[in-house]
Each structure stands twice: as C-alpha cells, then as structure tokens.
Short mmCIF file of C-alpha atoms and ligand atoms in Angstrom, two decimals:
data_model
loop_
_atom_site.label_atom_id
_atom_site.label_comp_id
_atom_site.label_asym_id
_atom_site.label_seq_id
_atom_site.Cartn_x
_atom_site.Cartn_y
_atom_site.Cartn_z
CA UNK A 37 0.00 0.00 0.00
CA UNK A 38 0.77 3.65 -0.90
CA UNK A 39 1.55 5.23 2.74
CA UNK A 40 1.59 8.76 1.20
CA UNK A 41 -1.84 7.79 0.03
CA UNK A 42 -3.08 7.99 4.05
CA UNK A 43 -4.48 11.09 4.28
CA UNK A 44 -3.15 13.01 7.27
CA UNK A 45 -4.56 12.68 10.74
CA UNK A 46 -6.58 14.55 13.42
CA UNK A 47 -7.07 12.82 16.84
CA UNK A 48 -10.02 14.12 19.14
CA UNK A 49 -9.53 12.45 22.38
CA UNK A 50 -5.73 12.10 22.10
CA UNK A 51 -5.02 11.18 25.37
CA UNK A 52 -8.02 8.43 26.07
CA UNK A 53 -7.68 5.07 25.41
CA UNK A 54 -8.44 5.56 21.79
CA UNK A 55 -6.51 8.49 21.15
CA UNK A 56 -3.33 6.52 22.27
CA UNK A 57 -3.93 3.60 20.19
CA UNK A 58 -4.80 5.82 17.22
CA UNK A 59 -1.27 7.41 17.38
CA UNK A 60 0.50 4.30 18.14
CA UNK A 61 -0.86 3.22 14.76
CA UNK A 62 -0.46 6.23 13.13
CA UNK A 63 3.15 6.08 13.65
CA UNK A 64 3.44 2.60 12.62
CA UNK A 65 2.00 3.60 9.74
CA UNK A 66 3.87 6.93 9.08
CA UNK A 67 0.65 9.35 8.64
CA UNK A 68 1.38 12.52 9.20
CA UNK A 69 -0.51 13.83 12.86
CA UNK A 70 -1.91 17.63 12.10
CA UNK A 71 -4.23 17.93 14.64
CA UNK A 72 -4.55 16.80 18.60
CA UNK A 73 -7.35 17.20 20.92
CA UNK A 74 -8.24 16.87 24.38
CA UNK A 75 -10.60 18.32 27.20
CA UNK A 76 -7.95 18.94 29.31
CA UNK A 77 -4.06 20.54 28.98
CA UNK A 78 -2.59 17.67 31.01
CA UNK A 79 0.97 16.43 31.40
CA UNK A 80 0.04 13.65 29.67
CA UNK A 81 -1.53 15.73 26.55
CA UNK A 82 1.88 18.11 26.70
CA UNK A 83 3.84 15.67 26.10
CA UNK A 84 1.88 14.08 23.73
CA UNK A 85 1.58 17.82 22.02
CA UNK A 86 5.84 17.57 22.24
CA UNK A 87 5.98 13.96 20.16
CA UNK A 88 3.89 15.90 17.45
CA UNK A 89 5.31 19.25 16.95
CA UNK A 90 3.45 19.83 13.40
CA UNK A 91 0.06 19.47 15.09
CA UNK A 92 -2.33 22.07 15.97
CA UNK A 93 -3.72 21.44 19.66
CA UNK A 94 -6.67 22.04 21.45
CA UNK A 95 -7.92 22.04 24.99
CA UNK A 96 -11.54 21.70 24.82
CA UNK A 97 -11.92 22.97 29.04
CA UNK A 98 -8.62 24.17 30.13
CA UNK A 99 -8.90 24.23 34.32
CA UNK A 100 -6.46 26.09 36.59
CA UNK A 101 -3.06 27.46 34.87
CA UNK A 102 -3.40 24.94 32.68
CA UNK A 103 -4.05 27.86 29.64
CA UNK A 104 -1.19 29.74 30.50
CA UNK A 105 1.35 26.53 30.89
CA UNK A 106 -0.02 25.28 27.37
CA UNK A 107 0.18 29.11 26.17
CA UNK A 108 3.99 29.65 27.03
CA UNK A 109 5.39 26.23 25.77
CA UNK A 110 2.85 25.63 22.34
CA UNK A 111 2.78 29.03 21.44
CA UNK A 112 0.33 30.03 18.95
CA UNK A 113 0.35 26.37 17.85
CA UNK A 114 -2.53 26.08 20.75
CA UNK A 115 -6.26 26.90 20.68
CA UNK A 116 -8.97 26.54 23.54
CA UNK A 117 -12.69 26.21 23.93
CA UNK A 118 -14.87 23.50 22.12
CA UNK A 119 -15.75 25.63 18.83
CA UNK A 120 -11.68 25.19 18.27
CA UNK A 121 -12.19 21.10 18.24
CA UNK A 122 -15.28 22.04 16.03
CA UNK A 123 -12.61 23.90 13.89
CA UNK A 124 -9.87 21.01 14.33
CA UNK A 125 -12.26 18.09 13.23
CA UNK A 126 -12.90 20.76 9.90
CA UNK A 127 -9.45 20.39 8.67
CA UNK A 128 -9.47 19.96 5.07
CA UNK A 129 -8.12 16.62 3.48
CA UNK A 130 -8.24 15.03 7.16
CA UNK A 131 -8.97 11.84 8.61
CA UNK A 132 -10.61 12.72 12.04
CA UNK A 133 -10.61 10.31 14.44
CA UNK A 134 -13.27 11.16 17.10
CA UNK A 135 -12.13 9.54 20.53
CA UNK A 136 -13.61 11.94 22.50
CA UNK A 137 -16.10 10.44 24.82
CA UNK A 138 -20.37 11.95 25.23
CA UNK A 139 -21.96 13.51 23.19
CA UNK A 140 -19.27 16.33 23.23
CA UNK A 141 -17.82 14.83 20.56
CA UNK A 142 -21.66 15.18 17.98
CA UNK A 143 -20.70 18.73 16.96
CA UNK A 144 -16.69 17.85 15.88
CA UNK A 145 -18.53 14.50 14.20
CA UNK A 146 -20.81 16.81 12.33
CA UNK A 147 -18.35 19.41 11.09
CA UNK A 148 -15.96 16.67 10.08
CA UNK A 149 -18.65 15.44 7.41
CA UNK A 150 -19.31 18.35 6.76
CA UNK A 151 -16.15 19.62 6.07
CA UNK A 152 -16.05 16.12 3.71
CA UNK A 153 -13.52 14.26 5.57
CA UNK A 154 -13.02 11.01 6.57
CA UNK A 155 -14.57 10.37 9.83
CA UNK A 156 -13.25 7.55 11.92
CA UNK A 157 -15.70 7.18 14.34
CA UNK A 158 -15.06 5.91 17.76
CA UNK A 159 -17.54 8.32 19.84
CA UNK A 160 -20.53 6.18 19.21
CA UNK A 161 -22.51 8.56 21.34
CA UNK A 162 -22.58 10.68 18.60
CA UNK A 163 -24.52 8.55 16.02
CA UNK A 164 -27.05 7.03 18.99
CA UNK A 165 -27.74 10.65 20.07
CA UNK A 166 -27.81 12.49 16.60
CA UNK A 167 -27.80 10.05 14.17
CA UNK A 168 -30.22 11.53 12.02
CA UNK A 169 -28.16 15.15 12.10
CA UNK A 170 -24.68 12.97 11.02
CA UNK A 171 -26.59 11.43 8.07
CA UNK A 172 -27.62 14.94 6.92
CA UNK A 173 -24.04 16.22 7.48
CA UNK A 174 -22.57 13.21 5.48
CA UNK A 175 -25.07 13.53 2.77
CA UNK A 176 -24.58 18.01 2.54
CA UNK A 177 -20.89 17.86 2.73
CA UNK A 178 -20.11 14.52 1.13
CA UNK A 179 -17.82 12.95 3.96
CA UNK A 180 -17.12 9.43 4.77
CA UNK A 181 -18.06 7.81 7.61
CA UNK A 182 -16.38 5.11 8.90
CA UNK A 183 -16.72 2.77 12.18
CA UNK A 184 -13.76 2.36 14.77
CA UNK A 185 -15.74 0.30 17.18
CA UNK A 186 -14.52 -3.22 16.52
CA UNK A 187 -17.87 -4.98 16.16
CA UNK A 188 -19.20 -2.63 13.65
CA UNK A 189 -15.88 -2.71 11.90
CA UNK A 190 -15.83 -6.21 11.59
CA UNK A 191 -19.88 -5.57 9.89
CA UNK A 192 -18.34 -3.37 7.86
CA UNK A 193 -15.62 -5.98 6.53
CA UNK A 194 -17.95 -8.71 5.96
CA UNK A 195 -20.17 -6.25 4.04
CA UNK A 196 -17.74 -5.13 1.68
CA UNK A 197 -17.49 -6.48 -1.98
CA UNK A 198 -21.42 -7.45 -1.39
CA UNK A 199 -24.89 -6.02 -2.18
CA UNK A 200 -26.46 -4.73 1.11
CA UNK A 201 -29.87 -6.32 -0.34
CA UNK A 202 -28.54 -9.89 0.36
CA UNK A 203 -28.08 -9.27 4.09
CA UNK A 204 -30.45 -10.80 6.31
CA UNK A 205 -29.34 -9.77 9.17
CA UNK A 206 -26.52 -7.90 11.17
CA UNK A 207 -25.43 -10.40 14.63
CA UNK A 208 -23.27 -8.29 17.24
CA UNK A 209 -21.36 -10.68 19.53
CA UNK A 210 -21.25 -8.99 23.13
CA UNK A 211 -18.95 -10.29 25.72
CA UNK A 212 -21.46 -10.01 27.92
CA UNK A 213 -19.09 -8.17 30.44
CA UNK A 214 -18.19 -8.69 34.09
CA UNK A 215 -21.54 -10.04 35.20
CA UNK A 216 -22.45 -12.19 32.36
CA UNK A 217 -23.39 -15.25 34.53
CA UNK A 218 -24.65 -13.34 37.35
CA UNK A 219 -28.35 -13.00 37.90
CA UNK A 220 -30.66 -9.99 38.53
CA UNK A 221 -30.87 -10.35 42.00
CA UNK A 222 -27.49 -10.61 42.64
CA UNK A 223 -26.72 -7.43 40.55
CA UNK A 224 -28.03 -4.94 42.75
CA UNK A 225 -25.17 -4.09 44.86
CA UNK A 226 -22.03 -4.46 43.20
CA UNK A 227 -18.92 -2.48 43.33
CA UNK A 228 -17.61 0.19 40.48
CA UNK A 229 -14.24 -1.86 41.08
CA UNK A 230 -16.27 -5.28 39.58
CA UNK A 231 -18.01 -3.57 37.36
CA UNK A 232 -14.71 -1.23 35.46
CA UNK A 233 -13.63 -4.78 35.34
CA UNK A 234 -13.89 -5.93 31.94
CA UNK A 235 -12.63 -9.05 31.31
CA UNK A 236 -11.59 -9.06 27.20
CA UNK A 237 -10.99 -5.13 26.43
CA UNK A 238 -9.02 -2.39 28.82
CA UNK A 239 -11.50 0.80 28.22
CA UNK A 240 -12.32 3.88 29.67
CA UNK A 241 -14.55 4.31 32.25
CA UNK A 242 -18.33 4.70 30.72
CA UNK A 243 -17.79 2.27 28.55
CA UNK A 244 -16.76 -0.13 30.84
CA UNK A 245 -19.58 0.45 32.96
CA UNK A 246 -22.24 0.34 29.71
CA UNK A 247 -20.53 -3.00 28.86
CA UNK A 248 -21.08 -4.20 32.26
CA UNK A 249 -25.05 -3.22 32.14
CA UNK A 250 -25.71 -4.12 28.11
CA UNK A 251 -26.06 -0.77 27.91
CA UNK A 252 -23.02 -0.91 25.01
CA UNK A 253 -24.22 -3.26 23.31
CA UNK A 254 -27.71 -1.84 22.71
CA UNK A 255 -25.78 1.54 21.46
CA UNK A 256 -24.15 -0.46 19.07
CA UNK A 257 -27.18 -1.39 17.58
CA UNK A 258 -28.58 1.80 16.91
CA UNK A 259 -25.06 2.85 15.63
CA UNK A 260 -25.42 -0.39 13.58
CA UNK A 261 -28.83 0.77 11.96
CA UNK A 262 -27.62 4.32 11.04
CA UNK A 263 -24.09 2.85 9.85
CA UNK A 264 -25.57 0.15 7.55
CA UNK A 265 -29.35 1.57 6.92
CA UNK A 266 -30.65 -1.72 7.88
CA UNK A 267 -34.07 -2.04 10.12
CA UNK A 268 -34.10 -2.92 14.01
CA UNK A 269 -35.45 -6.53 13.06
CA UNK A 270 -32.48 -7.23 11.28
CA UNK A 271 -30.00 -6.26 14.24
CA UNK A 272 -29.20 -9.10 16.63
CA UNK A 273 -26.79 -9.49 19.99
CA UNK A 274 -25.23 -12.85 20.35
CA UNK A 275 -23.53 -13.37 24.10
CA UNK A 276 -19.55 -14.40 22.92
CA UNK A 277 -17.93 -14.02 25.91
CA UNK A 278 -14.19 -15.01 24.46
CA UNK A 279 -14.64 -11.80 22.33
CA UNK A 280 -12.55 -13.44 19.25
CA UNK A 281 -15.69 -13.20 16.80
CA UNK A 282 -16.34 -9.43 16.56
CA UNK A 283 -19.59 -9.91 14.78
CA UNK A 284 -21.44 -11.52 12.09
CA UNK A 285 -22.92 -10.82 8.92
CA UNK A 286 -25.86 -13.38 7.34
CA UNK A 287 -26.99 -13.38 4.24
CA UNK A 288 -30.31 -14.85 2.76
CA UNK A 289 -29.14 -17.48 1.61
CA UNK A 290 -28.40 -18.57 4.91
CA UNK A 291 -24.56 -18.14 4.74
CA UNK A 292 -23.00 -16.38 7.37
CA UNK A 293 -19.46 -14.49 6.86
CA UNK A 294 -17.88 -13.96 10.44
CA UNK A 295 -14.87 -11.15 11.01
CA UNK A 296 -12.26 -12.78 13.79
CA UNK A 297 -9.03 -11.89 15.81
CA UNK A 298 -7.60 -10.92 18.65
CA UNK A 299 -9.17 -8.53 20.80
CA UNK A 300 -7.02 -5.54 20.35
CA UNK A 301 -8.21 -1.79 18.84
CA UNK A 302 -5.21 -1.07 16.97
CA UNK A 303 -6.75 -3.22 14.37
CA UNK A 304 -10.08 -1.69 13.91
CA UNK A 305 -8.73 1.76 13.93
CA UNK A 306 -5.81 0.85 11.38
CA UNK A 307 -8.25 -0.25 9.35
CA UNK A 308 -10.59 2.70 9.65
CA UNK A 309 -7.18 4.75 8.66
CA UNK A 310 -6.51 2.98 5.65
CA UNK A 311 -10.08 1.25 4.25
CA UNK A 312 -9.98 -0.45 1.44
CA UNK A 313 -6.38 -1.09 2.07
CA UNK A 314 -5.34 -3.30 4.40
CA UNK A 315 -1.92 -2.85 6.14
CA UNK A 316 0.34 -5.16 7.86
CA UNK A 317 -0.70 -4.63 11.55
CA UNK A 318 0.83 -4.89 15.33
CA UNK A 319 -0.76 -8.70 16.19
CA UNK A 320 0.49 -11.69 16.07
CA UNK A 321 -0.88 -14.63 13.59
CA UNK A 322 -3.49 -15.95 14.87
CA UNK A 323 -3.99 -19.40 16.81
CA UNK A 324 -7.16 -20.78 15.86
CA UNK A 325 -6.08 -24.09 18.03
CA UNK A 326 -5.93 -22.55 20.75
CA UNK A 327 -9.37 -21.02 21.43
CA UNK A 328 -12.58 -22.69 22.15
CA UNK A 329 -15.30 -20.08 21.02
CA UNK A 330 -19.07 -20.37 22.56
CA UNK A 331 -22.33 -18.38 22.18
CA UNK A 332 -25.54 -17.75 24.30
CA UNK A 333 -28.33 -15.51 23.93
CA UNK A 334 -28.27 -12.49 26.35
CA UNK A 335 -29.73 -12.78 29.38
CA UNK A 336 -33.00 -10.21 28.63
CA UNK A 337 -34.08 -10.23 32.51
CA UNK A 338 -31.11 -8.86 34.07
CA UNK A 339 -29.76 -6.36 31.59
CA UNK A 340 -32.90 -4.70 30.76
CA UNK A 341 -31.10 -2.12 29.01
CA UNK A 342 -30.74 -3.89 25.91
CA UNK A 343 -34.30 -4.14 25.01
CA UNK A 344 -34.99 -0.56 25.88
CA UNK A 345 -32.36 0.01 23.54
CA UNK A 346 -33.85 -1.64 20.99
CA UNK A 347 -37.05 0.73 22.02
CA UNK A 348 -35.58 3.54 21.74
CA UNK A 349 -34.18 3.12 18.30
CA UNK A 350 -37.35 1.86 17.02
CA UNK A 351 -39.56 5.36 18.57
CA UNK A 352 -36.48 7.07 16.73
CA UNK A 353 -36.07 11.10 16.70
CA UNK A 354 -34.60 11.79 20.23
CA UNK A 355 -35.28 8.79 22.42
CA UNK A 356 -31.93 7.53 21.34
CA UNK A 357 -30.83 10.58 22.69
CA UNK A 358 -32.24 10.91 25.87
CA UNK A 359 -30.96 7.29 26.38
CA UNK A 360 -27.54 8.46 25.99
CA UNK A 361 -27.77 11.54 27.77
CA UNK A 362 -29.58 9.52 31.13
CA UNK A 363 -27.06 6.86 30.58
CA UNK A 364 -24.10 8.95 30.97
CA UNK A 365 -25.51 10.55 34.26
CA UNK A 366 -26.88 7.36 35.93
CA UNK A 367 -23.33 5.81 35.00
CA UNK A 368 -21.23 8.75 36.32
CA UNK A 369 -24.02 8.33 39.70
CA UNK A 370 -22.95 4.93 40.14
CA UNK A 371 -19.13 5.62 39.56
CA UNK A 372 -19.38 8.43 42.05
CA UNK A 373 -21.09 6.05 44.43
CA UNK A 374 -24.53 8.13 44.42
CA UNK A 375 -26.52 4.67 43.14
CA UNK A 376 -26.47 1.26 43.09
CA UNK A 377 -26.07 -0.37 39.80
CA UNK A 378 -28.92 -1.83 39.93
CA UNK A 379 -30.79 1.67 39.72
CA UNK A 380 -28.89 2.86 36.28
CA UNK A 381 -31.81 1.07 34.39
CA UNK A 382 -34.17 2.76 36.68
CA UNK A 383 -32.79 6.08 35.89
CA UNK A 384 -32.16 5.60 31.81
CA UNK A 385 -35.61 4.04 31.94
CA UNK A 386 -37.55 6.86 33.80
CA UNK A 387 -35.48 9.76 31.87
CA UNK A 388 -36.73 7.97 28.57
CA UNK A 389 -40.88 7.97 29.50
CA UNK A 390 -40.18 11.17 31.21
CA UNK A 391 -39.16 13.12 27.90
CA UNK A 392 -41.02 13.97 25.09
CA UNK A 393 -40.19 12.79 21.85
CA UNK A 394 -39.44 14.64 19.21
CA UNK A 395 -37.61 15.18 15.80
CA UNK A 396 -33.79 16.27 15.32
CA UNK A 397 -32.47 17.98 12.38
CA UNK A 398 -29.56 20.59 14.02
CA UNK A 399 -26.78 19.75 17.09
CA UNK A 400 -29.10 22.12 18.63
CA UNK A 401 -31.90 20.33 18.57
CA UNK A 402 -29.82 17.07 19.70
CA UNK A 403 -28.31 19.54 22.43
CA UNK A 404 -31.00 20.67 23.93
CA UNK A 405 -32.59 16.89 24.48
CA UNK A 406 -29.61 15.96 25.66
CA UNK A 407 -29.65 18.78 28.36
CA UNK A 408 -33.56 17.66 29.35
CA UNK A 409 -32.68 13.83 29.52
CA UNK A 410 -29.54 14.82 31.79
CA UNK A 411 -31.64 17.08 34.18
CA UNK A 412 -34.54 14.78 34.12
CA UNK A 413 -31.93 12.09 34.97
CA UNK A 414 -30.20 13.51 37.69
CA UNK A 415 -33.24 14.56 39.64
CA UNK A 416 -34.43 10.65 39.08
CA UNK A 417 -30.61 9.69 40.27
CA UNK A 418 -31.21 11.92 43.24
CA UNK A 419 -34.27 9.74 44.39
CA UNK A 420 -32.76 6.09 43.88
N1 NAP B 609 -11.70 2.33 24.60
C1 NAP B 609 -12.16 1.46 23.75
O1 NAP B 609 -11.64 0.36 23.60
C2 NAP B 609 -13.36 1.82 22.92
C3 NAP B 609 -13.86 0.87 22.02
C4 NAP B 609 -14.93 1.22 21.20
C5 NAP B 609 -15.48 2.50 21.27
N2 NAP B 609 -14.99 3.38 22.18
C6 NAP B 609 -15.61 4.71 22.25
O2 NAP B 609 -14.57 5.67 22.02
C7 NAP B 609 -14.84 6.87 22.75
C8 NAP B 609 -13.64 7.18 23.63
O3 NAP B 609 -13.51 6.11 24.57
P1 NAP B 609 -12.20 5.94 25.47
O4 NAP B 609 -12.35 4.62 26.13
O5 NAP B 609 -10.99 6.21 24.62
O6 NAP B 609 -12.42 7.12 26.53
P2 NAP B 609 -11.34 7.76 27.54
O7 NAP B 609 -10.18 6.86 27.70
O8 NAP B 609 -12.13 8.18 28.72
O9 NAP B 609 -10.83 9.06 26.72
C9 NAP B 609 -11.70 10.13 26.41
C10 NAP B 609 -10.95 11.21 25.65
O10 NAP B 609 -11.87 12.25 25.31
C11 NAP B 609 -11.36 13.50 25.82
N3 NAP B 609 -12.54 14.33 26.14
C12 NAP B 609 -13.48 14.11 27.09
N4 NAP B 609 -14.39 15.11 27.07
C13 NAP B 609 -14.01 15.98 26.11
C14 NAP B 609 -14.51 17.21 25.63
N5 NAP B 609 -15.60 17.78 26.15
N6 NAP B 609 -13.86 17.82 24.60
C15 NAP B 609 -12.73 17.28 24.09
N7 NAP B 609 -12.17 16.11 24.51
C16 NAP B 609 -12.82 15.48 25.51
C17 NAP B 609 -10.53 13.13 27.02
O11 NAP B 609 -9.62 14.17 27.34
P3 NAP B 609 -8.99 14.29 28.85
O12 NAP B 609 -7.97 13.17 28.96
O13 NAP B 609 -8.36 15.61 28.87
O14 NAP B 609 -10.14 14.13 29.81
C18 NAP B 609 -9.84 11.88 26.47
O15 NAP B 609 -8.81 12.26 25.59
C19 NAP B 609 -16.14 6.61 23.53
O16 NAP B 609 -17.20 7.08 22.78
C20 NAP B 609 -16.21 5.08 23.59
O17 NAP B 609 -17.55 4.61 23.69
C21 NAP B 609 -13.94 3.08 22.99
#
C-alpha cells in the first residue's frame, strides 16, 4: 500500500484510550498527525503535544493554569474552547478520528462530514444521540463515515465487496461483560471496582460500565442501523464471551461471513485509517487451536437495558438521545457512588418515559434533548 496515500490525521480524544492507540498506529504507519485534541491541557496531553510538533492542539476545558502553561510552551500552535475542536475536526483533506467520549464529541462528528472528511468514528454517542443530524451532514458535505468500534468494523468488513440487499441480518457478539453469569438479583449491589472490570478489552470508564449493564451493546445497535441503513429486526446481539468473533454478517441465503481476531483496537482503527487497504498490523498470527469459542443468547431479565435500547431506536427522533444523555448521568451516579447499579436502568428508563419525543435535524436540537434527559436524569438519580 501507498503510505503517502493515508491522508493526514486529526485525533479528538488524544489522550483516552483511543486516542493513544490511534497514534500508536499512526506512527506505525507513518501518517502525518496535524491535529490533537483533548478536554484537558494535562501532562500527559503536553507531552503528547511535544511527540507531534506539526500538530495544531486544542484544549476543549482548560482548568487552573493549565491555559497559561499550554500558552507559554505551544505558542500560537494552541487553541482553547470546544468551537476550536469544532474547527480542528474541519481540517481539510483530514482523517478525524473522534475519541472523544459523550456527546461532546456530535458537533466535531458533524463538522468533520461536513467539512467532507473522513470520519473515523469511535464516539458512538454521537450517532445514537444524533444520528439523524450525522446522516444529513454526510449527505450536505459529502464525507465518509467510517466505524472504529470493533464490532461494527468487523460488519463493515464482511459487508464489503457485497450487495447490502442480500443481508439478512446484522449479529453483534457482546462479551457479555463482568456479570455475564450473574443474575438480577445478585446485581443490585455491586462495586464500580467489579463492574470497570472488563474481562476481554481495557477501556475507559463509561464504557466499561455500559458493557457491564448491556447498555453498550444496545448503542451499538442503533449505531449499527444508522451505519448500515438496515431495520431494528435485522440487528441481533449474540452473548460471545471469548470476544474473538467481533460480529457476524448473514446473508439470505443462509450463509454467514464472520470477522475474527484478537481482541485488540489497533486493528479496527488501522483499518478505519486505511479502508480499502489493508496494512500489515501490530498482532500476532493468529492461533485458531488454541481457542474454544461459545455463544448464548443475552440474558434479557437482568440487563434490561438492551431491550430498551432496541425501544428507543425503534420510537427514533430523540429517544436515542435521551438514552444516551440519562445513561451517561446514571453511569457517572454509580461511579461516584450516588446509586447502586442496579438503579442505572431505573434512571435511563424513567429519563426515557419522562421526555417527550421529538424530531432532530440541528446539534441544537440534539443539544437541547440531551440537556432535558440529563436534568430529568439527575433529579431521578437523586431519588434512587
Ligand atoms: N476504549 C475502547 O476500547 C473503545 C472501544 C470502542 C469504542 N470506544 C468509544 O470511544 C470513545 C472514547 O472512549 P475511550 O475509552 O478512549 O475514553 P477515555 O479513555 O475516557 O478518553 C476520552 C478522551 O476524550 C477526551 N474528552 C473528554 N471530554 C471531552 C470534551 N468535552 N472535549 C474534548 N475532549 C474530551 C478526554 O480528554 P482528557 O484526557 O483531557 O479528559 C480523552 O482524551 C467513547 O465514545 C467510547 O464509547 C472506545
């Protein structure tokens, strides 16, 4: 493959899980790194601004000094304030990979579409919250739109090369997280330190916690359904809990064309980098020997928030929304130690009857839901 062909590279989230894998690949793979984002001018982010001394930087929510350190050692190479990572992810000729995590990240998504770059999407909260608002964006400014999340990635390779008419339906394997074999009951009270406990991928925080309730999973499939255009009743979740199978595509003629490896991110996000191509990556070959691989269906009972996922996606407009928005509060309750685990479905659940649906067609729209569902949800956090 042509390297120069890579298109160069702007990383929103740079210092999260994502953003360091994203740069560990890009310098494997020589791209040039123009742009770096973060929320906040850490250590960690200045030195990461020092390994890439071509890139323009932004801190989306500088605290403290951290303005005025950032100011004297970057210069005028630094910018602050979330309308500069609106700017960033508009960089012409970019690849923008969104790591940011919320839905902070919908606006940069939108602009980078907009802008017609390739977006690399890891911040799945922005297609569950305002998928309707990306699709516009892609289809006005003619940008690309591309999953990093491995499952959807691995949909997206068993798609390629065939007509979308053929599919019967999509099958997300789930690992079924820390608590897969645990039952309802005994889900009530445990502890954040169980449930950041993943036991395939190393994540951040939310998204440990969503794996741990299903809540993940049933954001994947709405991301699923804008990402592929295919209906809810062609989306399934399969429990996998050795994560090797990263989903499943089958066709109607009752064929099924599965995407497998180890689990490791740099592989997903290479691939987002340089789709079609495919690139010689970081793993190892693989051992098919040595791995036994089962499946089970999900347990429905105690991780209710799958199926009000699937509700949500099917009233459309904003209740994927306000599930996002009441998710992220009841999950950063529950990290805080304000609820019990057992009350985030309480809270997603009341937030979503409690708000009024409606249609999106700006961030501001999308915005301004998401500000109802997180009031609405903290005030139902406050009772649990
Ligand atoms: N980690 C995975 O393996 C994985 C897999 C699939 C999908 N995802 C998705 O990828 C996204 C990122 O996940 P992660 O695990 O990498 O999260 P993370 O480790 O918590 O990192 C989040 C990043 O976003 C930045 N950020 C947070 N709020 C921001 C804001 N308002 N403006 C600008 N930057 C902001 C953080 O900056 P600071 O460091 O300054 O706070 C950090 O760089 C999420 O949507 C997640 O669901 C992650």
């Amino acid at each position: 493959m042509d390297r120069s062909a890579l298109k160069p590279l702007v990383v929103l989230g740079a210092t999260g899980s994502i953003g360091t894998q994203t740069l560990e690949v890009a310098s494997r793979l020589d791209v040039a790194v123009v742009g770096l984002a973060a929320r906040r001018g850490s250590p960690a982010f200045l030195d990461l601004a020092d390994q890439h001394p071509d890139a323009a930087v932004v801190v989306a929510a500088p605290a403290g000094d951290e303005r005025a350190r950032f100011e004297s050692k970057l210069g005028n190479r630094v910018r602050f304030g979330p309308d500069s990572l609106v700017e960033l992810a508009a960089s012409p000729g970019a690849t923008v990979v969104n790591g940011v995590v919320g839905a902070a990240g919908l606006e940069a998504s939108v602009a980078a579409l907009q802008a017609g770059n390739r977006l690399a999407l890891a911040n799945k909260e922005s297609l569950v919250a305002g998928g309707p608002v990306l699709e516009a964006a892609r289809t006005a400014g003619g940008g690309e739109l591309l999953p990093v999340d491995s499952e959807h990635s691995a949909l997206l390779q068993c798609l390629t090369g065939e007509d979308i008419e053929a599919v019967g339906r999509l099958i997300l394997t789930a690992s079924g997280g820390p608590f897969r074999e645990r039952s309802a009951a005994s889900l009530a009270d445990v502890t954040v330190a169980e449930a950041l406990a993943h036991p395939t991928w190393d994540m951040g925080p939310r998204i440990s916690i969503d794996s741990a309730t299903l809540m993940n999973k049933a954001f994947e499939v709405i991301e699923a359904h804008f990402l592929f255009g295919l209906p809810y009743d062609q989306i399934d979740v399969v429990v996998h809990p050795q994560s090797i199978v990263h989903s499943l595509v089958e066709f109607v003629d009752g064929s099924l064309k599965a995407h497998l490896g180890e689990p490791d991110m740099r592989v997903p996000i290479q691939f987002a980098l340089t789709f079609p191509d495919r690139h010689p990556g970081p793993l190892q070959p693989f051992s098919l020997a040595d791995h036994t691989l089962t499946f089970q269906e999900p347990d429905r009972q105690a991780f209710p928030l799958l199926d009000l996922g699937y509700e949500a996606g099917r009233r459309g407009g904003s209740a994927p929304a306000v599930l996002n928005a009441a998710d992220e509060i009841a999950v950063q309750a529950f990290l805080d130690g304000r609820i019990g685990f057992g009350a985030i479905p309480r809270v997603v659940e009341g937030a979503l009857e409690a708000v009024a649906l409606r249609e999106l067609h700006t961030v501001a729209d999308v915005m301004e839901v998401d500000a109802e569902a997180r009031s609405v949800a903290s005030e139902l956090a406050g009772t649990c």
